[in-house]
Coordinates of C-alpha atoms in Angstrom, one line a residue:
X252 CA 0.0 0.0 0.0
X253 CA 1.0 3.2 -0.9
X254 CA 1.8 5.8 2.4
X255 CA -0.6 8.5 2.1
X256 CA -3.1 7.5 0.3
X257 CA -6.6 8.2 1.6
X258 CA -8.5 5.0 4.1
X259 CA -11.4 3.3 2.0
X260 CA -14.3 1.3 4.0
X261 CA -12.4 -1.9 3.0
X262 CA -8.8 -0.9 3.9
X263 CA -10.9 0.4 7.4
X264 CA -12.2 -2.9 8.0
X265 CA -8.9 -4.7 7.3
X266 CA -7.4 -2.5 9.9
X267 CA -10.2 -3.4 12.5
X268 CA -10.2 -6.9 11.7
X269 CA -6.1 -7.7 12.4
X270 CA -6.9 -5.7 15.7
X271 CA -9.3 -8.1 16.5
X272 CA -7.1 -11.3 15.6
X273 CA -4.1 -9.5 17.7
X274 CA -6.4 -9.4 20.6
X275 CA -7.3 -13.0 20.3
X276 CA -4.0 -14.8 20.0
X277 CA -2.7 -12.6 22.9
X278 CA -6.1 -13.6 25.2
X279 CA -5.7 -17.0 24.1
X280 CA -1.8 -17.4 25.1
X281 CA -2.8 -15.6 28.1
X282 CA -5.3 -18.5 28.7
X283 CA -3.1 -20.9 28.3
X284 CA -0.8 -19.7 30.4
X285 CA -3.5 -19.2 33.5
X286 CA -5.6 -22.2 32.8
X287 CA -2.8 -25.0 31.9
X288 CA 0.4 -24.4 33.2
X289 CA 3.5 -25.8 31.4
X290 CA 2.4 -26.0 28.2
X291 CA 3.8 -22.2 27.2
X292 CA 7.3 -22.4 29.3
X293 CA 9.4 -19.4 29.9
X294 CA 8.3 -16.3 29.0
X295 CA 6.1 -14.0 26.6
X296 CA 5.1 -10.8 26.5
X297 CA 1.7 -10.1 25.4
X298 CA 1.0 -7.0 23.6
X299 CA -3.0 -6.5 24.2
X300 CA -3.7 -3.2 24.1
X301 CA -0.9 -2.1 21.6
X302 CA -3.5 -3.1 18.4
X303 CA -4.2 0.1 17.6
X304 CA -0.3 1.1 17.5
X305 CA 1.1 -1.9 15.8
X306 CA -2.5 -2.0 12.9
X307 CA -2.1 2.1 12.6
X308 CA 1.8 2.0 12.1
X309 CA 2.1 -1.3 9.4
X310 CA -1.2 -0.5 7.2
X311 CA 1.0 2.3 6.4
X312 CA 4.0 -0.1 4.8
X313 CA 5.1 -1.3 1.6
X314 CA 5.2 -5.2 0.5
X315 CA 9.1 -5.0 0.4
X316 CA 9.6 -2.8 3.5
X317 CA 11.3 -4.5 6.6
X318 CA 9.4 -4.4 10.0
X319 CA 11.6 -5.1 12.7
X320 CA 10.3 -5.1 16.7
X321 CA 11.8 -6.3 19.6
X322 CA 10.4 -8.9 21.7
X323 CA 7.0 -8.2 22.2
X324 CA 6.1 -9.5 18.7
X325 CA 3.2 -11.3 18.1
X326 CA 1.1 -8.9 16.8
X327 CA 3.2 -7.9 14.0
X328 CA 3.5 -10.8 12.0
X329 CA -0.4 -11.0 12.6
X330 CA -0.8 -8.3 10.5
X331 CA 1.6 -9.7 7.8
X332 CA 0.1 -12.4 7.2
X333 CA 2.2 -15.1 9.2
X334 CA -0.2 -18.1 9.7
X335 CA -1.5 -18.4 13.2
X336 CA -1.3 -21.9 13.8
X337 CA 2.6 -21.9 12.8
X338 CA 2.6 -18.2 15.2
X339 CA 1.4 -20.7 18.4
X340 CA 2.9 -23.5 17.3
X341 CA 6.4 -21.6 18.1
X342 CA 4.9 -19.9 21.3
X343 CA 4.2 -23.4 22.4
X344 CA 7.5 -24.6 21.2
X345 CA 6.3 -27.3 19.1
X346 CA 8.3 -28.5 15.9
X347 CA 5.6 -27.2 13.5
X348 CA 6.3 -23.5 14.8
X349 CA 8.2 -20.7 12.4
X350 CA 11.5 -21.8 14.5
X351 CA 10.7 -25.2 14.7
X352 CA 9.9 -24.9 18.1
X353 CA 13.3 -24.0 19.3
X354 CA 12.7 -19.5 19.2
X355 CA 9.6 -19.4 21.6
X356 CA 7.7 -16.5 22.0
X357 CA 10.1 -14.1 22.5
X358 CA 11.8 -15.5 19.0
X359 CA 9.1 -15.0 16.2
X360 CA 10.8 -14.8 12.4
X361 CA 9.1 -15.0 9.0
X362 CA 11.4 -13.6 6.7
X363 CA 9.5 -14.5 3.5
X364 CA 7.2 -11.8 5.4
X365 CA 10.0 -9.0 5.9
X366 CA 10.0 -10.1 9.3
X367 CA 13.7 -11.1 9.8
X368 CA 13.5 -12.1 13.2
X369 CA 13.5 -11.1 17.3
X370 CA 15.2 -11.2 20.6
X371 CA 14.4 -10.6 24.3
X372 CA 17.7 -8.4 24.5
X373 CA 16.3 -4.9 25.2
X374 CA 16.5 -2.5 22.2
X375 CA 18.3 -5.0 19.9
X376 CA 15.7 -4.2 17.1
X377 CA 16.8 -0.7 17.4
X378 CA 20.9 -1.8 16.2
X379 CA 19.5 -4.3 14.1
X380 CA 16.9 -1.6 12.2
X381 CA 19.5 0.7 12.0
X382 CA 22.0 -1.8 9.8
X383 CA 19.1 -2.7 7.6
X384 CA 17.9 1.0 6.9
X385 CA 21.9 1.3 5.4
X386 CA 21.4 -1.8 3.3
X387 CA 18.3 -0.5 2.2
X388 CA 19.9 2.5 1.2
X389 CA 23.6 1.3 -0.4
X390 CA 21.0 -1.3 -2.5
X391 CA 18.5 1.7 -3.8
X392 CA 15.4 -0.7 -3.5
X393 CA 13.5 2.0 -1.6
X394 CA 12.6 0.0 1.1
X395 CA 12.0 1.9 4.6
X396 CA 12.2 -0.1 7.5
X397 CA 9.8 -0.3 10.6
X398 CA 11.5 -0.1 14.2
X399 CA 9.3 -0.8 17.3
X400 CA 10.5 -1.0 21.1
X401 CA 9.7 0.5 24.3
X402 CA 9.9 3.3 26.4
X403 CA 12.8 1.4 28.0
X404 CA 14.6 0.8 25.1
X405 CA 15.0 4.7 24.6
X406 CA 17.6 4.6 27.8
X407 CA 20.3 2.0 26.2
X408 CA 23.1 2.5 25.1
X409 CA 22.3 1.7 21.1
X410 CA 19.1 4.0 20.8
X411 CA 21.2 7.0 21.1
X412 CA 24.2 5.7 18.4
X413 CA 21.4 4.3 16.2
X414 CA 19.6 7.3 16.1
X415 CA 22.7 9.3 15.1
X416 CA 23.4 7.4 12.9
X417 CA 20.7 7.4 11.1
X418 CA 20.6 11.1 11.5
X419 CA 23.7 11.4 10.4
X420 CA 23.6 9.1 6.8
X421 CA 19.7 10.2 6.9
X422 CA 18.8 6.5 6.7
X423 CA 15.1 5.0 5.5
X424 CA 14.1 4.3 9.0
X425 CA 11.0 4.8 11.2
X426 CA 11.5 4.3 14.7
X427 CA 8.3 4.0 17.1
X428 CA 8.8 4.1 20.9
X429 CA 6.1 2.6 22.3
X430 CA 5.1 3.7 25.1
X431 CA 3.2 1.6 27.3
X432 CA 4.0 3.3 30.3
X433 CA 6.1 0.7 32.2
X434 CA 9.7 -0.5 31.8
X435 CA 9.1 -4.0 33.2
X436 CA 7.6 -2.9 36.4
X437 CA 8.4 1.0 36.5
X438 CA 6.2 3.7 35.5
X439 CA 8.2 6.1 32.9
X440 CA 7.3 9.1 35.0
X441 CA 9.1 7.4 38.4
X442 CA 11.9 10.2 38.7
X443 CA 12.7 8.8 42.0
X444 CA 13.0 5.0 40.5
X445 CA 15.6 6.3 37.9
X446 CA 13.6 6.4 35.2
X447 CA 13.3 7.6 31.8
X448 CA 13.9 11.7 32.1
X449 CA 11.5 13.7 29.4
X450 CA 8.0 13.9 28.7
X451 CA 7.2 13.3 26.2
X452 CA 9.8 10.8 25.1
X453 CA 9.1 12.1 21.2
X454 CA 11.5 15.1 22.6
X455 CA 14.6 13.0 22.4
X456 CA 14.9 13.8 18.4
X457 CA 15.1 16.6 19.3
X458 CA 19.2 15.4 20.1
X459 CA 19.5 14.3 17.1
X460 CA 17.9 17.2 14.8
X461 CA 15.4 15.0 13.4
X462 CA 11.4 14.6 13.7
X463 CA 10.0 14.0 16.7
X464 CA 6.4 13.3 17.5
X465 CA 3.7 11.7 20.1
X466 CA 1.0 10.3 19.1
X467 CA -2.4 8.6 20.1
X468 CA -1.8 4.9 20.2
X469 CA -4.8 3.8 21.2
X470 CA -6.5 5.7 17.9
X471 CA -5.1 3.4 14.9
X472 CA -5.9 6.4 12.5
X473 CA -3.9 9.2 14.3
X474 CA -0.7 6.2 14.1
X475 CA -1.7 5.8 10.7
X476 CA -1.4 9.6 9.7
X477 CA 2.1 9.8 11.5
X478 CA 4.0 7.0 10.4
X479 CA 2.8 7.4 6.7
X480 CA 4.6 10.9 6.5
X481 CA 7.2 9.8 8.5
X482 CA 7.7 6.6 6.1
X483 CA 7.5 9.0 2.7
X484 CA 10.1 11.2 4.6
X485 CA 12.3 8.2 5.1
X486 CA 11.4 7.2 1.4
X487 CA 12.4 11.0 0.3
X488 CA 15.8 10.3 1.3
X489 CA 15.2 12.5 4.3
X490 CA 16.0 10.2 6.8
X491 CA 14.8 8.9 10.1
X492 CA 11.7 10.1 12.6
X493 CA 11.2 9.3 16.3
X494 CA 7.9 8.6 16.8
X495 CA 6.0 7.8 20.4
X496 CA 3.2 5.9 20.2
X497 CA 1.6 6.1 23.7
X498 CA -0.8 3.3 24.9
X499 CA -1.0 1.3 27.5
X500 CA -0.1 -2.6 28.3
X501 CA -3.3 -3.8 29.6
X502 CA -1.5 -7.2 31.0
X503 CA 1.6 -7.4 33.8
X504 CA 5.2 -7.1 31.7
X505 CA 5.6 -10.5 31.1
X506 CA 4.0 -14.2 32.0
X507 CA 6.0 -16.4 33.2
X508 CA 5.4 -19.9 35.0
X509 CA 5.6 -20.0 38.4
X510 CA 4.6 -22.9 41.5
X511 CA 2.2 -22.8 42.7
X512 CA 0.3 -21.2 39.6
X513 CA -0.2 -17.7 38.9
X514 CA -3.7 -16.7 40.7
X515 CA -7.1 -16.8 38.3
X516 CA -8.9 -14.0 40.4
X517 CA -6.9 -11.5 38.2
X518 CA -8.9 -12.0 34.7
X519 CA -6.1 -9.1 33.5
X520 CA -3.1 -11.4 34.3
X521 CA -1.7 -10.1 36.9
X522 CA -1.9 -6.4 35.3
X523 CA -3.5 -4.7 38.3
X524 CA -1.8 -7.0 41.0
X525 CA 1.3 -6.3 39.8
X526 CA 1.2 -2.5 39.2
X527 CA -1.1 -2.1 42.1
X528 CA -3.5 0.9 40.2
X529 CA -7.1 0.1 40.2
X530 CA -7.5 3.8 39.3
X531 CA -4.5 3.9 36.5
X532 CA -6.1 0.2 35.0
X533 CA -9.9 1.5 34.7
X534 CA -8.3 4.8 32.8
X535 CA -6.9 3.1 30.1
X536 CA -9.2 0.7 29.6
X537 CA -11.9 2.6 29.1
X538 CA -10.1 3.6 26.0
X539 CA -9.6 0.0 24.8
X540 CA -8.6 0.6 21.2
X541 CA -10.6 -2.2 20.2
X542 CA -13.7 -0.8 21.8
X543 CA -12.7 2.6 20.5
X544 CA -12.3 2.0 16.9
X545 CA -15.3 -0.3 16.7
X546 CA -17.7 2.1 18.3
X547 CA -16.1 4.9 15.5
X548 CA -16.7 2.4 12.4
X549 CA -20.2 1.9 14.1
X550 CA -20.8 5.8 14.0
X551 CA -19.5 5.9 10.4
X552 CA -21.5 2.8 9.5
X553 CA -18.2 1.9 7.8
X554 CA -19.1 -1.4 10.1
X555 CA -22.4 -3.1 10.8
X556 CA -23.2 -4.6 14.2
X557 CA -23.7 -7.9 12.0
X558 CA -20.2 -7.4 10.6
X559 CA -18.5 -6.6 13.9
X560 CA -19.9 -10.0 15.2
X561 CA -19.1 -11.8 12.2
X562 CA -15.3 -10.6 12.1
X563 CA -15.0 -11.3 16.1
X564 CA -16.2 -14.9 15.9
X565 CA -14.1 -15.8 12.8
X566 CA -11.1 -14.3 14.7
X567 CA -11.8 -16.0 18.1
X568 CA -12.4 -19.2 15.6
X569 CA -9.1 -18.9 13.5
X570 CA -7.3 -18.4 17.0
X571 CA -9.0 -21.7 18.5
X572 CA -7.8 -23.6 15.0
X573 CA -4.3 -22.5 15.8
X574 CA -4.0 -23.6 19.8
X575 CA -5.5 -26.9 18.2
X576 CA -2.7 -27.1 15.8
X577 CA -0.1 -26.2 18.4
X578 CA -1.2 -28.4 20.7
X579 CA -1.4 -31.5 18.2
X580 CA 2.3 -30.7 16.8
X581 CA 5.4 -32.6 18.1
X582 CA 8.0 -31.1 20.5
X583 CA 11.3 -31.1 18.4
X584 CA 13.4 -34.0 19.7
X585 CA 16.0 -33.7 22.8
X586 CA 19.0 -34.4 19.8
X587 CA 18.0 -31.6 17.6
X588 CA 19.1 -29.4 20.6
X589 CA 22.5 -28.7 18.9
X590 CA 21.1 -28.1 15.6
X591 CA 21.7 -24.5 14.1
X592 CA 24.0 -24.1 16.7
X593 CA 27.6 -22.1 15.6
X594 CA 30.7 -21.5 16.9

């Protein structure tokens, strides 16, 4: 798709629908975690109520651009079209997954997708996006590539040499900080905790004398509108823009198993026992993206009710298909452990 180009009914349905299929692989993984412990192990990071961010930011891309996030990643190969069942297959760490089983969660890759590949190391997509924006530009393709990691990212080390980088060679690069207002377990506005100095965090491109700006992220459309001119900037030969999506993580950091097993009373995961705001939680989620932007569509009668429904159950559907498919693939076995393993 073309950046810029004006939002049709269809391309406005497509956006609400892989909002809806985000939503329902992370609920189901977060079921699966609470309801039958040991079949996820380790960690993941769910992403539900970054939809709106992640739909907004990649309905603005080209086939050939590169979308690189960190490791908070299922939702973006949603939206390119990854299969679903291959997606949980990997979360569960079964042999039919996109790694073969051996990536989990935090691991996703579909390269045939433009989606090279992830890491739990904080702000490694940053480093990572950067060297790709340079072979994009030394091989003239055009391509602009898509950089996503959190507000926490923005204090190491690499965000600030990327960014300068970039700056500096005017790379085809689009970084967006989310913002989900906790790194791990600290509020970004903690001064006493150490934590992230600014407000809003947009103002750090400011350093680097490039765009900076802060946006909505719980309104796909206002994403939309930013990351398309900041894409045909990068696509100019203009170079790189900071942009912070701001949103907020309606589940706790990240799941991980624990004996006994993690408490069902939270139906949020954990979200409001771990960050201890009632107040803060109810805020936010009374501006669920998903809730948002249906109720918009609704008021445009760019959706029906009947629609709505119709595209909910065949996403809760296609997400059941894919635990079943998970769930009936083989673990790879104990020898392949050494496999793709170099020294």
């Amino acid at each position: 798709m073309k950046t810029g180009r004006k939002l049709g009914k269809e391309r406005l349905v497509w956006m609400y629908t892989q909002m809806v299929r985000i939503r329902e692989f992370e609920e189901a993984v977060k079921r699966t975690f609470i309801e039958h412990p040991g079949v996820i192990r380790g960690h993941s990071h769910l992403g539900d109520g970054a939809e709106a961010s992640i739909v907004g930011a990649l309905a603005t891309r080209n086939r050939n651009d590169w979308v690189m996030p960190s490791y908070r990643c299922h939702g973006y190969p949603i939206v390119l079209g990854t299969p679903l069942g291959k997606m949980m297959a990997e979360v569960f760490g079964r042999k039919s997954g996109l790694c073969q089983g051996f990536g989990g969660s935090m691991h996703l890759a579909d390269p045939d997708r433009h989606f090279p590949g992830t890491s739990g190391i904080i702000g490694q997509s940053i480093a990572h996006a950067t060297g790709a924006a340079l072979t994009a530009q030394v091989k003239k393709k055009g391509q602009v590539v898509y950089c996503f990691f959190g507000d926490g990212a923005s204090k190491q080390g690499a965000f600030f040499e990327s960014l300068n980088m970039a700056a500096v060679w005017k790379l085809p690069v689009v970084y967006i900080l989310e913002n989900n207002q906790y790194q791990a377990y600290t509020h970004f506005r903690l001064e006493d905790a150490n934590a992230i100095a600014g407000d809003p965090l947009s103002k750090k491109a400011q350093a680097f004398s490039i765009p900076g700006v802060t946006v909505d992220g719980t309104d796909p459309l206002a994403v939309y509108k930013a990351v398309a001119k900041a894409a045909d900037h990068a696509r100019r030969g203009k170079g790189p823009t900071l942009i912070e999506s701001k949103f907020y993580r309606l589940s706790a950091h990240g799941n991980v198993i624990t004996v006994p097993p993690l408490p069902t009373q939270f139906p949020e995961h954990e979200a409001i026992a771990v960050y201890g705001n009632r107040t803060e939680f109810d805020k936010w989620k009374s501006k669920d993206p998903l809730a948002r932007f249906r109720s918009r569509l609704l008021k445009r009668r760019v959706l029906t009710h009947t629609t709505a429904k119709r595209i909910e159950s065949a996403a809760r559907a296609e997400v059941q298909d894919s635990v079943e498919f998970a769930l009936a693939s083989p673990f790879p076995a104990p020898e392949e452990a050494v496999n793709y393993v170099y020294a």
